[in-house]
Coordinates of C-alpha atoms in Angstrom, one line a residue:
M1 CA 0.0 0.0 0.0
A2 CA 1.2 3.5 -0.7
A3 CA 2.2 6.0 1.9
R4 CA 0.0 9.0 1.7
E5 CA 0.8 12.5 2.8
I6 CA -1.3 15.7 2.8
S7 CA 0.6 18.8 1.6
A8 CA 0.4 21.6 4.2
T9 CA 0.3 24.3 1.6
T10 CA -2.3 22.9 -0.9
G11 CA -4.1 20.2 0.9
E12 CA -3.5 17.8 -2.0
T13 CA -2.8 14.1 -1.6
V14 CA 0.8 13.2 -2.3
I15 CA 1.5 9.5 -2.9
S16 CA 5.1 8.7 -2.0
R17 CA 5.6 5.1 -3.2
G18 CA 4.1 2.0 -4.7
D19 CA 0.5 2.4 -5.7
P20 CA -1.1 -1.0 -6.6
R21 CA -0.5 -2.3 -10.1
V22 CA -3.3 -1.7 -12.5
A23 CA -4.0 -4.2 -15.3
G24 CA -0.4 -5.3 -15.4
Y25 CA 1.0 -1.8 -15.5
E26 CA 2.9 -0.2 -12.7
V27 CA 1.2 3.1 -12.2
E28 CA 2.0 5.5 -9.4
T29 CA -0.1 8.5 -8.6
L30 CA 2.5 11.2 -7.7
R31 CA 0.1 14.1 -6.9
R32 CA -3.7 14.5 -6.7
A33 CA -5.8 17.5 -5.7
R34 CA -9.6 17.8 -5.6
F35 CA -11.5 21.0 -5.9
G36 CA -15.3 20.5 -5.8
D37 CA -16.1 18.0 -8.5
E38 CA -12.8 18.4 -10.3
V39 CA -9.7 16.3 -9.7
A40 CA -6.2 16.9 -11.0
R41 CA -3.8 14.0 -11.1
L42 CA -0.1 13.5 -12.0
V43 CA 0.6 9.8 -12.6
W44 CA 3.8 7.9 -13.5
N45 CA 3.6 4.8 -15.6
A46 CA 6.9 2.8 -15.1
E47 CA 6.2 0.4 -18.0
S48 CA 5.9 3.2 -20.6
S49 CA 8.2 5.6 -18.8
Q50 CA 5.6 8.3 -19.2
Y51 CA 3.8 10.8 -17.0
F52 CA 0.1 11.3 -17.4
V53 CA -1.6 14.4 -16.2
S54 CA -5.3 14.7 -16.1
L55 CA -8.1 17.0 -15.1
T56 CA -11.5 15.4 -14.6
R57 CA -14.9 16.9 -13.8
Q58 CA -17.5 14.6 -12.4
G59 CA -15.5 11.6 -13.5
S60 CA -15.1 12.7 -17.1
V61 CA -11.7 13.7 -18.5
V62 CA -11.6 17.4 -19.4
A63 CA -7.9 17.7 -20.2
M64 CA -5.0 15.3 -20.4
L65 CA -1.3 15.4 -21.2
R66 CA 1.1 12.5 -21.8
S67 CA 4.8 13.3 -21.6
R68 CA 8.2 11.7 -20.8
D69 CA 9.4 15.1 -19.5
S70 CA 8.8 15.4 -15.7
A71 CA 9.1 19.2 -15.7
E72 CA 6.5 19.5 -18.5
A73 CA 4.2 17.1 -16.7
T74 CA 4.6 19.0 -13.4
R75 CA 3.8 22.4 -15.1
A76 CA 0.7 20.9 -16.7
Y77 CA -0.4 19.4 -13.3
E78 CA 0.0 22.8 -11.6
D79 CA -1.8 24.5 -14.4
Y80 CA -4.8 22.1 -14.1
V81 CA -4.8 22.6 -10.3
R82 CA -4.9 26.4 -10.7
Q83 CA -7.8 26.1 -13.3
A84 CA -9.8 23.9 -11.0
E85 CA -9.1 26.1 -7.9
K86 CA -10.3 29.2 -9.8
R87 CA -13.5 27.5 -10.9
A88 CA -14.2 26.1 -7.4
A89 CA -13.8 29.6 -5.9
L90 CA -16.5 30.9 -8.2
L91 CA -19.1 28.3 -7.0
P92 CA -21.5 29.5 -4.4
G93 CA -21.0 28.0 -0.9
R94 CA -17.7 26.3 -1.8
A95 CA -14.4 26.8 -0.2
A96 CA -11.5 27.6 -2.5
G97 CA -9.0 25.2 -0.9
A98 CA -8.3 21.7 -2.1
M99 CA -10.0 18.9 -0.4
S100 CA -7.9 15.8 0.1
S101 CA -9.1 12.3 -0.4
A102 CA -7.7 8.9 -1.2
S103 CA -7.1 7.9 -4.8
R104 CA -10.0 6.1 -6.5

């Protein structure tokens, strides 16, 4: 099982090691943040040596990036987080901060 930490600055879930294998692929969620019904994820796939960055809204993919460049993937993740945070701040009765939760 993965060790999970909550970032003090963003409230996002940070997975430090060893998420379970999914369908034969070693996939590790490196960072995850939830804002309302939007979730940003930064995932590493060891088999393909690629990063996957996604932004989902109500479970549907809104934006996705696949890259071998960790800096590019991190920038995209941070951009998706900013986008989701801004939209969440506009919703009535919603807190602007990230809500942490375990990976699905």
